[in-house]
PDB file of C-alpha atoms in Angstrom:
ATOM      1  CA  UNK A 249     -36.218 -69.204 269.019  1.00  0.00           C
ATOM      2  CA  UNK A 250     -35.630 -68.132 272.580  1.00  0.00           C
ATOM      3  CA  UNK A 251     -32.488 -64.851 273.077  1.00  0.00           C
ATOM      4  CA  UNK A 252     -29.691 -65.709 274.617  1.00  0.00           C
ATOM      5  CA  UNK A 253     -29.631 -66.028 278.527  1.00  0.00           C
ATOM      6  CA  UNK A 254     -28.870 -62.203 279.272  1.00  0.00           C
ATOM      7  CA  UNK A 255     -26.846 -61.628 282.666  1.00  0.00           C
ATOM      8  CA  UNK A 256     -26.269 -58.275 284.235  1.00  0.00           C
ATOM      9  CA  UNK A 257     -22.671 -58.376 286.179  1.00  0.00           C
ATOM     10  CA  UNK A 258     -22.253 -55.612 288.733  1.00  0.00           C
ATOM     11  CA  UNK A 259     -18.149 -55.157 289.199  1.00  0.00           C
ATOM     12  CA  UNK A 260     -16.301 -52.545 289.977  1.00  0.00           C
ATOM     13  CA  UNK A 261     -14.509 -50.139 288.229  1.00  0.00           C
ATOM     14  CA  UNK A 262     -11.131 -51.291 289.592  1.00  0.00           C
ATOM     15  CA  UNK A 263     -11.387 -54.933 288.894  1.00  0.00           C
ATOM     16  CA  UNK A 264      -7.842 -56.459 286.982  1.00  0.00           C
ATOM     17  CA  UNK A 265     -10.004 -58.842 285.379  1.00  0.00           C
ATOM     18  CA  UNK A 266     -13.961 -59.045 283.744  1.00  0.00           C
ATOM     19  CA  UNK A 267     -15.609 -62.081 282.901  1.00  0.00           C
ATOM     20  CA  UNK A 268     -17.614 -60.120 280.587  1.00  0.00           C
ATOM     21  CA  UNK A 269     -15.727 -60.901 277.598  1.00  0.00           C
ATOM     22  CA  UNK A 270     -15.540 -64.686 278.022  1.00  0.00           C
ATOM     23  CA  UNK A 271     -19.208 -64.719 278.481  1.00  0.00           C
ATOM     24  CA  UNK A 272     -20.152 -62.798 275.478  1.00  0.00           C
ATOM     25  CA  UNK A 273     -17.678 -65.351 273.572  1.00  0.00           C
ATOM     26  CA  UNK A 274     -19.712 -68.198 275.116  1.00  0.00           C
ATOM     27  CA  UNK A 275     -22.860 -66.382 273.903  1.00  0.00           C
ATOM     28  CA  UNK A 276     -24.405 -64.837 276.857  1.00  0.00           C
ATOM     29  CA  UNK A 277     -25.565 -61.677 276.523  1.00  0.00           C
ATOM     30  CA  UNK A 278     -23.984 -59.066 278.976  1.00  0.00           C
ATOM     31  CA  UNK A 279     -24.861 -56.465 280.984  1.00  0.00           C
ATOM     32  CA  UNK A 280     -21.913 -54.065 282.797  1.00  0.00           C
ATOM     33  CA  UNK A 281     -23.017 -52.123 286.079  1.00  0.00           C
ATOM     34  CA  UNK A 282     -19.506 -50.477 288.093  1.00  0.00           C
ATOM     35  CA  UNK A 283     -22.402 -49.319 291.034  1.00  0.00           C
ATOM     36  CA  UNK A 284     -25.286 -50.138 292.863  1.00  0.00           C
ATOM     37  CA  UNK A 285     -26.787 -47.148 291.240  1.00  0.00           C
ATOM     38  CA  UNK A 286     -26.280 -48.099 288.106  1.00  0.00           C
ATOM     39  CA  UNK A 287     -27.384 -51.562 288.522  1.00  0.00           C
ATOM     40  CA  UNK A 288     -30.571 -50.007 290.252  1.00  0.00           C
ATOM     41  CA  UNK A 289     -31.463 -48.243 287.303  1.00  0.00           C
ATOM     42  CA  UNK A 290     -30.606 -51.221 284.743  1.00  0.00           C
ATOM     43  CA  UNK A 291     -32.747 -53.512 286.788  1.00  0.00           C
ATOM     44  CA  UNK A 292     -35.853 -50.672 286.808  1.00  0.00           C
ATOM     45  CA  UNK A 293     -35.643 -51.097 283.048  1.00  0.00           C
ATOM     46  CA  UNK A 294     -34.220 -54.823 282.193  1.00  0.00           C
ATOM     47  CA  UNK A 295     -34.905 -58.060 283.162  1.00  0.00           C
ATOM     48  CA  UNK A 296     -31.652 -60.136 283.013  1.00  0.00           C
ATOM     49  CA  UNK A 297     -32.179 -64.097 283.893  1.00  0.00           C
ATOM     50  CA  UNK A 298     -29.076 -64.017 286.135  1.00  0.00           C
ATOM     51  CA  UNK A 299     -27.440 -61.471 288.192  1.00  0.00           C
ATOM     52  CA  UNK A 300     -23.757 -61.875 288.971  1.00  0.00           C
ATOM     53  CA  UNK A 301     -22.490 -59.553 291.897  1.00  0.00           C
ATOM     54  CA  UNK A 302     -18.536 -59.696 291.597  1.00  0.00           C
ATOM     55  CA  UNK A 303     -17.214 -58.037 294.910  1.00  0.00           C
ATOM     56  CA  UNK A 304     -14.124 -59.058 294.580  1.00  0.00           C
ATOM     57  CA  UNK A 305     -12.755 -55.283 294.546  1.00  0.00           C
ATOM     58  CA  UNK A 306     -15.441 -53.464 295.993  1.00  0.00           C
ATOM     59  CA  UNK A 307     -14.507 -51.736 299.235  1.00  0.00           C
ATOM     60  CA  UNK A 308     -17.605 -53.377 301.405  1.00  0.00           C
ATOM     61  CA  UNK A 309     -19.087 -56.641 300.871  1.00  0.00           C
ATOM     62  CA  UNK A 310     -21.700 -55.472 298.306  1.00  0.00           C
ATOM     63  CA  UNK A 311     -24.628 -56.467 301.353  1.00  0.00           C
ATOM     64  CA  UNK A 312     -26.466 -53.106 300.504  1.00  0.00           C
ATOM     65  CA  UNK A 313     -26.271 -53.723 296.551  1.00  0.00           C
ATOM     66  CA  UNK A 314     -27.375 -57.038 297.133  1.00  0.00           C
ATOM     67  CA  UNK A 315     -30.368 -56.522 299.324  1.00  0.00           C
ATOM     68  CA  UNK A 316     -31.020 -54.066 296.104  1.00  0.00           C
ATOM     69  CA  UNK A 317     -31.444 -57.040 293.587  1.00  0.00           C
ATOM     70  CA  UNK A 318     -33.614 -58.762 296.040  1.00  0.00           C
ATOM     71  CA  UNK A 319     -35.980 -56.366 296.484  1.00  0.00           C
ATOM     72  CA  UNK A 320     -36.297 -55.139 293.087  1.00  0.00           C
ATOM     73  CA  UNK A 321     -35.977 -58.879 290.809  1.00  0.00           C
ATOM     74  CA  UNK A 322     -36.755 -61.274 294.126  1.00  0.00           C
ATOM     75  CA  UNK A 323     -37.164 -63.923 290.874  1.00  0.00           C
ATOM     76  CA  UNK A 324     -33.909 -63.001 289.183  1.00  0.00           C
ATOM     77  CA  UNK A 325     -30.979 -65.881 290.447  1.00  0.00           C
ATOM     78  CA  UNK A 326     -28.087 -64.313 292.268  1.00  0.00           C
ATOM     79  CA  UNK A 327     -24.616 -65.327 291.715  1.00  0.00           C
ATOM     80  CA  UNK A 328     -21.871 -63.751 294.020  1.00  0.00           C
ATOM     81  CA  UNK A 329     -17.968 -63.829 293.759  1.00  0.00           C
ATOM     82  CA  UNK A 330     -15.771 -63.140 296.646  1.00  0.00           C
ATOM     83  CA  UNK A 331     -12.047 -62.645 296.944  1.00  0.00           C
ATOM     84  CA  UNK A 332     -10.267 -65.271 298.422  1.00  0.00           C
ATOM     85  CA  UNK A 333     -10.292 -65.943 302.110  1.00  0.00           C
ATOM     86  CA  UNK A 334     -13.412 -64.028 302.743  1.00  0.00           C
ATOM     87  CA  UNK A 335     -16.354 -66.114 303.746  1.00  0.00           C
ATOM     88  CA  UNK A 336     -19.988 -65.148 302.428  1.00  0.00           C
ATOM     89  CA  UNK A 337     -21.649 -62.900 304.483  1.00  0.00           C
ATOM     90  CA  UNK A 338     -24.532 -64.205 306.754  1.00  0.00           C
ATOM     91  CA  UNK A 339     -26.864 -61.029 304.786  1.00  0.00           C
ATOM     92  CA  UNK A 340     -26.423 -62.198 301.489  1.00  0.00           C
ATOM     93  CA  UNK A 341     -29.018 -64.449 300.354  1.00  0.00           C
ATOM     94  CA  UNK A 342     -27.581 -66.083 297.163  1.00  0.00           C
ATOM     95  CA  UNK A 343     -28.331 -68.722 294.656  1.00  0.00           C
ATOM     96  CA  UNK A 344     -25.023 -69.354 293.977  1.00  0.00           C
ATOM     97  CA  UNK A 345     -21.380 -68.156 295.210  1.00  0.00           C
ATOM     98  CA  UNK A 346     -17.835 -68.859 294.141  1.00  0.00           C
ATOM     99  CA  UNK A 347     -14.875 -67.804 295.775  1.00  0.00           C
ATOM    100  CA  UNK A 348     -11.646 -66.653 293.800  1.00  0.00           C
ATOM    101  CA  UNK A 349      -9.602 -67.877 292.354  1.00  0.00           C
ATOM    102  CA  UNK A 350     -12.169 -69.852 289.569  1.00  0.00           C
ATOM    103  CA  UNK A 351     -11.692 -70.951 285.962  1.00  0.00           C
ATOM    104  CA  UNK A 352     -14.304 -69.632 283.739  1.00  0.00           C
ATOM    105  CA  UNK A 353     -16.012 -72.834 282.933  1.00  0.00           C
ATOM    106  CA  UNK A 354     -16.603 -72.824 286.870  1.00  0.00           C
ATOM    107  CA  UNK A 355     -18.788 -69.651 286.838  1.00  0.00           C
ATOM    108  CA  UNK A 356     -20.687 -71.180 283.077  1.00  0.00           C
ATOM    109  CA  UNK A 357     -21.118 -73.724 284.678  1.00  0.00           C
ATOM    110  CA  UNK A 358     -23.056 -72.338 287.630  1.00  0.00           C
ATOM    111  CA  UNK A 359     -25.080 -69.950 284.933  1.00  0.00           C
ATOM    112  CA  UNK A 360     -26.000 -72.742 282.898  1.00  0.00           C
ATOM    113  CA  UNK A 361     -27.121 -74.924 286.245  1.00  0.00           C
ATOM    114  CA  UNK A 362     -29.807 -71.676 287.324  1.00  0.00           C
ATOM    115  CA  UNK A 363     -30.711 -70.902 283.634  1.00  0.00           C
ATOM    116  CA  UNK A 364     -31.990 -74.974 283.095  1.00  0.00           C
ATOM    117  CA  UNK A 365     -34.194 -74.113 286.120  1.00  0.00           C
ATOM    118  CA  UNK A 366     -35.262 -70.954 285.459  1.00  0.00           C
ATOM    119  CA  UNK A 367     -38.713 -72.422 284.340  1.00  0.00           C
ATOM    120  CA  UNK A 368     -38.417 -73.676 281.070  1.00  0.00           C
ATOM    121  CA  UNK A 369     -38.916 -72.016 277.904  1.00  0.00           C
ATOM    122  CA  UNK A 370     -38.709 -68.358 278.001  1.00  0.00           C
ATOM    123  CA  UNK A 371     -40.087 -65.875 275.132  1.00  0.00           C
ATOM    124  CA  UNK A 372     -38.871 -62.149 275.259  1.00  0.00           C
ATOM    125  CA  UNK A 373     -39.907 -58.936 273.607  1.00  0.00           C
ATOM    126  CA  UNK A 374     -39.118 -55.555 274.624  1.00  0.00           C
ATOM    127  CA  UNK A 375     -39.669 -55.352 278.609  1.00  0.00           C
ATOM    128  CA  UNK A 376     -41.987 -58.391 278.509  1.00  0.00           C
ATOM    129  CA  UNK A 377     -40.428 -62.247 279.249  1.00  0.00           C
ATOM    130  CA  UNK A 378     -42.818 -65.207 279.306  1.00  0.00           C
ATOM    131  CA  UNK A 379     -42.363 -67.907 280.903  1.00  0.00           C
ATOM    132  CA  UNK A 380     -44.029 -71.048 279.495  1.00  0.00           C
ATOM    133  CA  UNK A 381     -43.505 -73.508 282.475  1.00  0.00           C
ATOM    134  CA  UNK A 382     -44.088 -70.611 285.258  1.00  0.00           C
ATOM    135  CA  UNK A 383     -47.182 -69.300 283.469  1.00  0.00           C
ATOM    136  CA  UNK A 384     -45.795 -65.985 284.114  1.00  0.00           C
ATOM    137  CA  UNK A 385     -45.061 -62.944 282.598  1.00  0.00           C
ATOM    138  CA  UNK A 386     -42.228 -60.293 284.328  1.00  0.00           C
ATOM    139  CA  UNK A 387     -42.892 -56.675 282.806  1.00  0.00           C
ATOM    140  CA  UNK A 388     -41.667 -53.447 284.538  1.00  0.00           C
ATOM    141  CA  UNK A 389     -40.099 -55.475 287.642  1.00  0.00           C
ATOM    142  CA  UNK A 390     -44.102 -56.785 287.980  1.00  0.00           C
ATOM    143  CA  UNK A 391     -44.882 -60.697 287.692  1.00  0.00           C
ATOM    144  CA  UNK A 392     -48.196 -61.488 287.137  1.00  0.00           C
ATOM    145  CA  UNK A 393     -49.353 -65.601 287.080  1.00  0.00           C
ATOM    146  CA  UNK A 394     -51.186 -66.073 284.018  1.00  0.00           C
ATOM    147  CA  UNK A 395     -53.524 -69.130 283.280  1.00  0.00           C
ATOM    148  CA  UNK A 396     -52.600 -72.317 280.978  1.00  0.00           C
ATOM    149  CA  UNK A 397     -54.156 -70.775 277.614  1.00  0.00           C
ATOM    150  CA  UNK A 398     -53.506 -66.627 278.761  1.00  0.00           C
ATOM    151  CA  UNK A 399     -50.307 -67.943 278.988  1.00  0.00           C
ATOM    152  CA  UNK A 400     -50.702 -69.953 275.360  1.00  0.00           C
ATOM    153  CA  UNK A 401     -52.226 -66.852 273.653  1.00  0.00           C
ATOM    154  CA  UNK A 402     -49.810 -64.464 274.988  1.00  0.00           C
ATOM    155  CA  UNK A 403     -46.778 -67.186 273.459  1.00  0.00           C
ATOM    156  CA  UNK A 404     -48.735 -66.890 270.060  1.00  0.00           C
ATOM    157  CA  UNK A 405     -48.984 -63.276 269.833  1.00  0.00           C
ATOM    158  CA  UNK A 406     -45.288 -62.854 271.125  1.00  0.00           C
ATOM    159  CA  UNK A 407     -43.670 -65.121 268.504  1.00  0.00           C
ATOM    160  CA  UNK A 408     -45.067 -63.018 265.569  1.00  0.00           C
ATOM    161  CA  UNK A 409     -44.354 -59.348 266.649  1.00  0.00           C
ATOM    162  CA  UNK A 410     -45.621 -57.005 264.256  1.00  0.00           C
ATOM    163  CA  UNK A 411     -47.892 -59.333 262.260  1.00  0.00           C
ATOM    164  CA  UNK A 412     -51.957 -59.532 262.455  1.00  0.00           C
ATOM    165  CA  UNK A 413     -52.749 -62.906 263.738  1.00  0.00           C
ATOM    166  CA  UNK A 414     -56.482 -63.861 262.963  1.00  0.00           C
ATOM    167  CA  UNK A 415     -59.335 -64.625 265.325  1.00  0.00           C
ATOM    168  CA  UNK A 416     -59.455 -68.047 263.537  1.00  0.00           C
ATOM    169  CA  UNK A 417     -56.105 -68.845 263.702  1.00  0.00           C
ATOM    170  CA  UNK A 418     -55.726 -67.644 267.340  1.00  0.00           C
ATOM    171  CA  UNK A 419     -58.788 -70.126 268.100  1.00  0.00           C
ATOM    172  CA  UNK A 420     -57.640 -73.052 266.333  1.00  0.00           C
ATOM    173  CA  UNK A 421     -54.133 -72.768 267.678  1.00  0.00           C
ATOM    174  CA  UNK A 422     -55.213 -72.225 271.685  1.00  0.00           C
ATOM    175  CA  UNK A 423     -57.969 -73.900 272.088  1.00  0.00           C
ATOM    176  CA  UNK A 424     -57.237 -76.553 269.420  1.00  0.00           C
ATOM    177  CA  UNK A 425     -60.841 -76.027 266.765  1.00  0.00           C
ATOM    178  CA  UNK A 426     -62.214 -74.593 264.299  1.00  0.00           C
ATOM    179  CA  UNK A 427     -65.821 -73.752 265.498  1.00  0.00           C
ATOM    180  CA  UNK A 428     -66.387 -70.041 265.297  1.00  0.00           C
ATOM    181  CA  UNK A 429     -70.015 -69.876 266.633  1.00  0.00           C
ATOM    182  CA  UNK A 430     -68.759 -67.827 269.672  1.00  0.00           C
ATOM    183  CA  UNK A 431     -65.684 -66.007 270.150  1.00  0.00           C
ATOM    184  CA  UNK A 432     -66.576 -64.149 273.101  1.00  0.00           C
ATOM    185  CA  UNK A 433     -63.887 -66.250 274.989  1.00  0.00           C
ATOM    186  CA  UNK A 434     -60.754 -65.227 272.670  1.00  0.00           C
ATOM    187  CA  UNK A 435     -61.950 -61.870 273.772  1.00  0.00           C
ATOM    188  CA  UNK A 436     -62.305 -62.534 277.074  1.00  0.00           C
ATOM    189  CA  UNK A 437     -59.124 -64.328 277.301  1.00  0.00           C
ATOM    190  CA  UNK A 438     -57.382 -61.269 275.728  1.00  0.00           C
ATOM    191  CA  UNK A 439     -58.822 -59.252 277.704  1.00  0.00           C
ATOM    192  CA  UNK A 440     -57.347 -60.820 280.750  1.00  0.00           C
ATOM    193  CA  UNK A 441     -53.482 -60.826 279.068  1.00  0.00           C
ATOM    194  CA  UNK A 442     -54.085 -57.131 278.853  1.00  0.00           C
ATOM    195  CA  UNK A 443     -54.585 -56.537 282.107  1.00  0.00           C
ATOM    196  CA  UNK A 444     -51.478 -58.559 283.055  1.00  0.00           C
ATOM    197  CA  UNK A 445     -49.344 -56.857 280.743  1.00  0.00           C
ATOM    198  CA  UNK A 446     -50.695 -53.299 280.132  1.00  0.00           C
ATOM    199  CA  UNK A 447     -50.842 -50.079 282.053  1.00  0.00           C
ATOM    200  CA  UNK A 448     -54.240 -49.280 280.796  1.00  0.00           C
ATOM    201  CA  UNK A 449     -55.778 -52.322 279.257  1.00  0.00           C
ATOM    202  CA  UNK A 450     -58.491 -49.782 277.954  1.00  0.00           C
ATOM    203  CA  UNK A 451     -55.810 -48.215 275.722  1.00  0.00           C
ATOM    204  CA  UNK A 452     -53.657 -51.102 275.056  1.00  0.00           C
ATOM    205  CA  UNK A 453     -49.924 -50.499 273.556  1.00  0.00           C
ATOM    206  CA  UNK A 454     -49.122 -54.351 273.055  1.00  0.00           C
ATOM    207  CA  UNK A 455     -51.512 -56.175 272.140  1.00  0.00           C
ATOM    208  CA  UNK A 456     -53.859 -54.103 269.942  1.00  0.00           C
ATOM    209  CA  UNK A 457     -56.786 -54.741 267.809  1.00  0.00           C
ATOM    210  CA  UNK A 458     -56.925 -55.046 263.921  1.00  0.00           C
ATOM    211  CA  UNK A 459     -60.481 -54.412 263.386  1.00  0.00           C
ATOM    212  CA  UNK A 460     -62.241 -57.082 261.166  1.00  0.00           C
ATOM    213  CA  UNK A 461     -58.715 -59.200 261.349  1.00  0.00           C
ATOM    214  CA  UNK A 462     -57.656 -60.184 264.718  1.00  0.00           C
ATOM    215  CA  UNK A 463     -54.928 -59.145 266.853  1.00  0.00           C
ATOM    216  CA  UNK A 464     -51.512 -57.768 266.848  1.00  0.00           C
ATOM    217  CA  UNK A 465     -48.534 -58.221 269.300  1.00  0.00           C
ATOM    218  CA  UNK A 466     -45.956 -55.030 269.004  1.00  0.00           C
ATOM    219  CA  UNK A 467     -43.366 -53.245 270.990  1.00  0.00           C
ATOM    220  CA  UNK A 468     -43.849 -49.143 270.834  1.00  0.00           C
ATOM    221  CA  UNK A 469     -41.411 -47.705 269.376  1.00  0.00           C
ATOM    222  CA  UNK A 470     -39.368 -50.594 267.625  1.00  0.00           C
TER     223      UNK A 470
END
Protein backbone atom coordinates (compact mmCIF):
# COMPACT_ATOMS: atom_id res chain seq x y z
CA UNK A 1 0.00 0.00 0.00
CA UNK A 2 1.46 3.29 -1.09
CA UNK A 3 2.69 6.05 2.33
CA UNK A 4 0.94 8.83 2.69
CA UNK A 5 1.61 11.88 0.31
CA UNK A 6 4.56 13.47 2.44
CA UNK A 7 4.84 17.43 2.05
CA UNK A 8 7.70 19.48 3.34
CA UNK A 9 6.26 23.17 4.36
CA UNK A 10 8.96 25.82 4.67
CA UNK A 11 7.36 28.74 7.15
CA UNK A 12 8.76 30.84 9.26
CA UNK A 13 9.40 30.90 12.68
CA UNK A 14 7.07 33.85 13.33
CA UNK A 15 4.02 32.64 11.58
CA UNK A 16 0.49 33.08 14.00
CA UNK A 17 -0.77 30.17 12.29
CA UNK A 18 0.68 26.47 10.70
CA UNK A 19 -1.20 24.38 8.52
CA UNK A 20 0.87 21.63 9.70
CA UNK A 21 -1.47 20.33 12.13
CA UNK A 22 -4.58 20.23 9.93
CA UNK A 23 -2.63 18.36 7.41
CA UNK A 24 -1.30 15.71 9.61
CA UNK A 25 -5.14 15.36 10.81
CA UNK A 26 -6.07 14.93 7.13
CA UNK A 27 -3.27 12.33 6.90
CA UNK A 28 -0.48 13.92 5.11
CA UNK A 29 2.63 13.40 6.32
CA UNK A 30 4.59 16.65 7.31
CA UNK A 31 7.67 18.05 7.05
CA UNK A 32 8.60 21.60 9.12
CA UNK A 33 11.57 23.77 7.63
CA UNK A 34 11.64 27.71 9.52
CA UNK A 35 14.79 28.41 6.70
CA UNK A 36 16.03 27.98 3.45
CA UNK A 37 18.86 26.22 5.10
CA UNK A 38 17.05 23.94 6.68
CA UNK A 39 14.86 23.11 3.87
CA UNK A 40 18.19 22.74 1.79
CA UNK A 41 19.37 20.15 3.90
CA UNK A 42 15.85 18.24 4.26
CA UNK A 43 15.55 18.22 0.53
CA UNK A 44 19.48 16.75 0.18
CA UNK A 45 18.10 13.88 2.23
CA UNK A 46 14.09 13.55 1.54
CA UNK A 47 12.00 13.43 -1.20
CA UNK A 48 8.60 15.00 -0.27
CA UNK A 49 5.82 14.80 -3.26
CA UNK A 50 4.86 18.45 -2.61
CA UNK A 51 6.63 21.41 -1.40
CA UNK A 52 4.61 24.20 0.18
CA UNK A 53 6.60 27.59 0.55
CA UNK A 54 4.40 29.73 3.06
CA UNK A 55 5.91 33.36 2.87
CA UNK A 56 3.41 34.84 4.39
CA UNK A 57 5.82 36.17 7.31
CA UNK A 58 9.05 35.93 5.84
CA UNK A 59 10.79 39.28 5.50
CA UNK A 60 11.55 38.86 1.47
CA UNK A 61 9.48 37.08 -0.92
CA UNK A 62 11.15 33.66 -0.40
CA UNK A 63 12.57 34.12 -4.48
CA UNK A 64 16.06 32.81 -3.28
CA UNK A 65 14.48 29.75 -1.23
CA UNK A 66 12.45 29.07 -4.05
CA UNK A 67 14.94 29.04 -6.85
CA UNK A 68 16.51 26.47 -4.06
CA UNK A 69 13.65 23.83 -4.50
CA UNK A 70 13.94 24.18 -8.18
CA UNK A 71 17.23 23.43 -8.56
CA UNK A 72 17.57 20.76 -6.14
CA UNK A 73 13.76 18.64 -6.68
CA UNK A 74 12.99 20.42 -10.37
CA UNK A 75 10.22 17.26 -10.21
CA UNK A 76 8.90 18.04 -6.75
CA UNK A 77 5.35 20.40 -7.26
CA UNK A 78 5.62 23.81 -5.68
CA UNK A 79 2.88 25.34 -3.80
CA UNK A 80 3.35 29.03 -2.58
CA UNK A 81 1.23 31.18 -0.10
CA UNK A 82 1.39 34.87 -0.03
CA UNK A 83 -0.02 37.44 2.34
CA UNK A 84 -2.73 39.30 1.14
CA UNK A 85 -2.36 42.08 -1.36
CA UNK A 86 0.96 40.95 -2.57
CA UNK A 87 0.99 39.65 -6.08
CA UNK A 88 3.31 36.55 -7.02
CA UNK A 89 6.51 37.47 -7.98
CA UNK A 90 7.46 37.31 -11.75
CA UNK A 91 10.78 34.80 -10.31
CA UNK A 92 8.79 32.32 -8.79
CA UNK A 93 7.97 29.54 -10.96
CA UNK A 94 5.11 27.69 -9.15
CA UNK A 95 2.69 24.90 -9.61
CA UNK A 96 0.32 26.29 -7.55
CA UNK A 97 -0.24 29.64 -5.38
CA UNK A 98 -2.89 30.85 -2.99
CA UNK A 99 -3.12 34.08 -1.54
CA UNK A 100 -4.30 34.66 2.19
CA UNK A 101 -6.71 34.59 3.60
CA UNK A 102 -7.72 30.58 2.54
CA UNK A 103 -9.75 27.89 4.30
CA UNK A 104 -7.88 24.76 4.70
CA UNK A 105 -9.85 22.64 2.37
CA UNK A 106 -8.58 25.36 -0.24
CA UNK A 107 -4.85 24.45 0.18
CA UNK A 108 -6.07 20.14 0.34
CA UNK A 109 -7.56 20.77 -2.23
CA UNK A 110 -4.70 22.10 -4.35
CA UNK A 111 -2.37 19.10 -2.73
CA UNK A 112 -4.70 16.56 -3.65
CA UNK A 113 -5.11 18.18 -7.45
CA UNK A 114 -0.80 17.85 -7.93
CA UNK A 115 -0.61 14.53 -5.94
CA UNK A 116 -3.45 12.76 -8.64
CA UNK A 117 -0.87 13.90 -11.25
CA UNK A 118 2.12 13.19 -9.79
CA UNK A 119 2.39 10.01 -12.06
CA UNK A 120 0.40 7.45 -10.69
CA UNK A 121 1.24 4.91 -8.28
CA UNK A 122 4.18 5.63 -6.20
CA UNK A 123 6.22 2.90 -4.04
CA UNK A 124 8.70 4.27 -1.33
CA UNK A 125 11.48 2.80 0.74
CA UNK A 126 14.11 4.55 2.49
CA UNK A 127 15.54 7.36 -0.02
CA UNK A 128 14.19 5.45 -3.04
CA UNK A 129 10.40 6.43 -4.62
CA UNK A 130 9.19 4.60 -7.73
CA UNK A 131 7.12 5.74 -9.85
CA UNK A 132 5.03 3.19 -11.78
CA UNK A 133 3.47 5.49 -14.51
CA UNK A 134 6.84 7.72 -14.87
CA UNK A 135 9.06 4.63 -15.02
CA UNK A 136 11.25 6.44 -12.73
CA UNK A 137 13.01 6.13 -9.75
CA UNK A 138 14.18 9.58 -7.56
CA UNK A 139 17.12 8.50 -5.11
CA UNK A 140 19.59 11.05 -3.59
CA UNK A 141 17.88 14.15 -5.52
CA UNK A 142 18.92 11.79 -8.87
CA UNK A 143 16.02 10.54 -11.33
CA UNK A 144 16.92 7.98 -13.46
CA UNK A 145 14.10 6.65 -16.39
CA UNK A 146 13.89 3.08 -16.01
CA UNK A 147 12.38 0.65 -18.69
CA UNK A 148 8.71 -1.04 -18.55
CA UNK A 149 9.95 -4.40 -16.73
CA UNK A 150 13.32 -2.52 -14.72
CA UNK A 151 10.66 -0.58 -13.62
CA UNK A 152 8.32 -3.94 -12.88
CA UNK A 153 11.23 -5.77 -11.13
CA UNK A 154 12.30 -2.92 -9.12
CA UNK A 155 8.13 -2.66 -7.88
CA UNK A 156 8.54 -6.46 -6.97
CA UNK A 157 11.59 -6.28 -5.01
CA UNK A 158 10.37 -2.96 -3.26
CA UNK A 159 7.03 -4.35 -2.02
CA UNK A 160 8.76 -7.20 -0.04
CA UNK A 161 11.69 -5.40 1.79
CA UNK A 162 13.68 -7.71 3.67
CA UNK A 163 12.42 -10.98 2.15
CA UNK A 164 14.37 -13.32 -0.55
CA UNK A 165 12.31 -13.28 -3.61
CA UNK A 166 13.23 -16.28 -5.97
CA UNK A 167 14.63 -16.28 -9.48
CA UNK A 168 11.43 -18.23 -10.40
CA UNK A 169 9.11 -16.18 -8.89
CA UNK A 170 10.80 -12.94 -10.08
CA UNK A 171 10.50 -14.55 -13.75
CA UNK A 172 7.07 -15.65 -13.64
CA UNK A 173 5.85 -12.43 -12.11
CA UNK A 174 7.83 -9.88 -14.77
CA UNK A 175 7.95 -11.47 -17.60
CA UNK A 176 4.74 -13.49 -17.08
CA UNK A 177 6.35 -17.68 -17.47
CA UNK A 178 7.63 -20.24 -16.10
CA UNK A 179 10.45 -21.37 -18.53
CA UNK A 180 13.75 -21.35 -16.73
CA UNK A 181 16.06 -22.48 -19.62
CA UNK A 182 17.86 -19.06 -19.47
CA UNK A 183 17.91 -16.56 -16.87
CA UNK A 184 20.63 -14.53 -18.09
CA UNK A 185 17.99 -11.72 -18.68
CA UNK A 186 16.67 -11.48 -14.88
CA UNK A 187 20.32 -10.87 -14.41
CA UNK A 188 20.76 -8.60 -16.88
CA UNK A 189 17.72 -6.74 -16.05
CA UNK A 190 18.97 -6.48 -12.41
CA UNK A 191 21.85 -5.53 -13.32
CA UNK A 192 20.56 -2.47 -15.02
CA UNK A 193 18.17 -1.44 -11.70
CA UNK A 194 21.47 -1.45 -9.92
CA UNK A 195 23.02 0.87 -11.77
CA UNK A 196 20.00 3.21 -11.52
CA UNK A 197 19.75 2.94 -7.96
CA UNK A 198 23.22 2.15 -6.49
CA UNK A 199 26.43 4.02 -5.92
CA UNK A 200 28.51 1.08 -6.83
CA UNK A 201 26.40 -1.49 -8.56
CA UNK A 202 29.56 -3.79 -8.07
CA UNK A 203 28.93 -3.69 -4.30
CA UNK A 204 25.29 -3.31 -4.19
CA UNK A 205 23.52 -2.13 -0.72
CA UNK A 206 19.81 -2.58 -2.05
CA UNK A 207 19.30 -5.00 -3.99
CA UNK A 208 21.66 -7.85 -3.02
CA UNK A 209 22.10 -11.39 -3.94
CA UNK A 210 20.96 -14.56 -1.96
CA UNK A 211 23.16 -17.05 -3.48
CA UNK A 212 21.31 -20.23 -4.74
CA UNK A 213 17.81 -18.24 -3.85
CA UNK A 214 17.29 -15.11 -5.68
CA UNK A 215 17.29 -11.63 -4.67
CA UNK A 216 16.68 -9.37 -1.83
CA UNK A 217 15.40 -5.71 -1.66
CA UNK A 218 16.64 -3.92 1.83
CA UNK A 219 17.29 -0.54 3.25
CA UNK A 220 20.88 -0.38 5.29
CA UNK A 221 20.46 0.17 8.40
CA UNK A 222 16.61 -0.37 9.06
Amino acid sequence: MASPAHVLIIEGRRKSHSFSPELRDKGFQITVAHTGRRAETILGSEQPDVVVMDATFYRSSGVRICTMVRTITPGIPLIYINAAGKSLPAAIRTDASLTHPFTIRKLINRLNRLLASRDGPTYRAGPLTLYLEKRAVLINRRERRLTPKQTQLLAVLMQRPGEVISRRELIRTVWDTEFMGDTRTLDVHIRWVREAVEDNPSKPRYITTVRGKGYRFSIPGS
